[in-house]
Amino acid sequence: MKTEKCNTLAEARKKIDEVDEEIVKLIAKRNNYIKQIAHFKTSVTEVKAEERIEDVISRVRQQAIDLDLSPNLINDLYVRMIDAMVESEIEEFNNAKSF
Ligand SMILES: C=C(O[C@@H]1C=C(C(=O)O)C=C[C@H]1O)C(=O)O
């Protein structure tokens, strides 16, 4: 992973702002795929797919370890994010069913 060396506080903050912009775009992209997935499912239990959540969390925890990042931090962020995305998937699922 390429991280540039910054020489000032302002420069480092600008880099952080750029990274944040990318993170939010990627989260929006992830959420768009989540909404598509809703259309391939037939029940709310299937929407929730607990075993898939465990797989995703386990994979990102390992990736955090590989990148020398706290696995617990990534775990907590993902639990919160997936929770919200499952809500958005359920909403999409219920809307699709009502057509
Ligand atoms: C996207 C899916 O649906 C839900 C959302 C998940 C996620 O945000 O990664 C994982 C499992 C499901 O709770 C899926 O089944 O893959």
Coordinates of N, CA, C and O and ligand atoms in Angstrom, one line a residue, residues 30 34 37 41 47-49 52-53 56 82 86 89, ligand 1:
R30 N -20.7 0.0 -2.2 CA -21.0 -1.3 -1.5 C -22.5 -1.3 -1.3 O -23.2 -2.4 -1.6
I34 N -25.5 -4.1 -2.4 CA -26.4 -4.7 -1.4 C -27.8 -4.6 -1.9 O -28.6 -5.5 -1.8
I37 N -28.5 -7.1 -4.4 CA -28.6 -8.5 -3.9 C -30.0 -8.8 -3.3 O -30.5 -9.9 -3.4
K41 N -33.1 -12.5 -3.5 CA -33.5 -13.3 -2.3 C -35.0 -13.5 -2.2 O -35.7 -12.7 -2.8
V47 N -32.3 -12.6 3.4 CA -31.7 -11.2 3.4 C -30.6 -11.1 4.5 O -29.5 -10.7 4.2
K48 N -30.9 -11.6 5.7 CA -30.0 -11.4 6.8 C -28.8 -12.3 6.7 O -27.7 -11.9 7.2
A49 N -28.8 -13.4 6.1 CA -27.7 -14.3 5.8 C -26.6 -14.3 6.8 O -25.4 -13.9 6.5
R52 N -23.0 -15.6 6.0 CA -22.3 -14.7 5.1 C -21.6 -13.5 5.9 O -20.5 -13.2 5.7
I53 N -22.4 -13.0 6.9 CA -21.9 -11.9 7.7 C -20.6 -12.4 8.4 O -19.6 -11.7 8.4
V56 N -17.7 -12.5 6.0 CA -17.2 -11.2 5.6 C -16.4 -10.6 6.8 O -15.3 -10.1 6.5
I82 N -22.6 -3.2 8.3 CA -23.5 -4.3 7.8 C -24.9 -4.2 8.4 O -25.9 -4.4 7.7
V86 N -28.0 -4.1 6.0 CA -29.1 -5.1 6.0 C -30.4 -4.4 6.1 O -31.4 -4.8 5.4
E89 N -31.2 -3.3 2.8 CA -31.5 -4.4 1.9 C -33.0 -4.9 2.2 O -33.7 -5.2 1.3
Ligands
LIG1 C1 -25.2 -8.6 0.9 C2 -25.8 -9.7 1.5 O1 -26.8 -9.5 2.4 C3 -26.6 -9.1 3.7 C4 -25.6 -8.1 3.9 C5 -24.3 -8.4 4.0 C6 -23.1 -7.5 3.9 O2 -23.4 -6.3 4.1 O3 -22.0 -7.9 3.6 C7 -23.9 -9.8 4.3 C8 -24.9 -10.7 4.5 C9 -26.3 -10.3 4.6 O4 -26.6 -10.0 5.9 C10 -25.4 -11.1 1.1 O5 -26.2 -12.0 1.4 O6 -24.3 -11.3 0.5

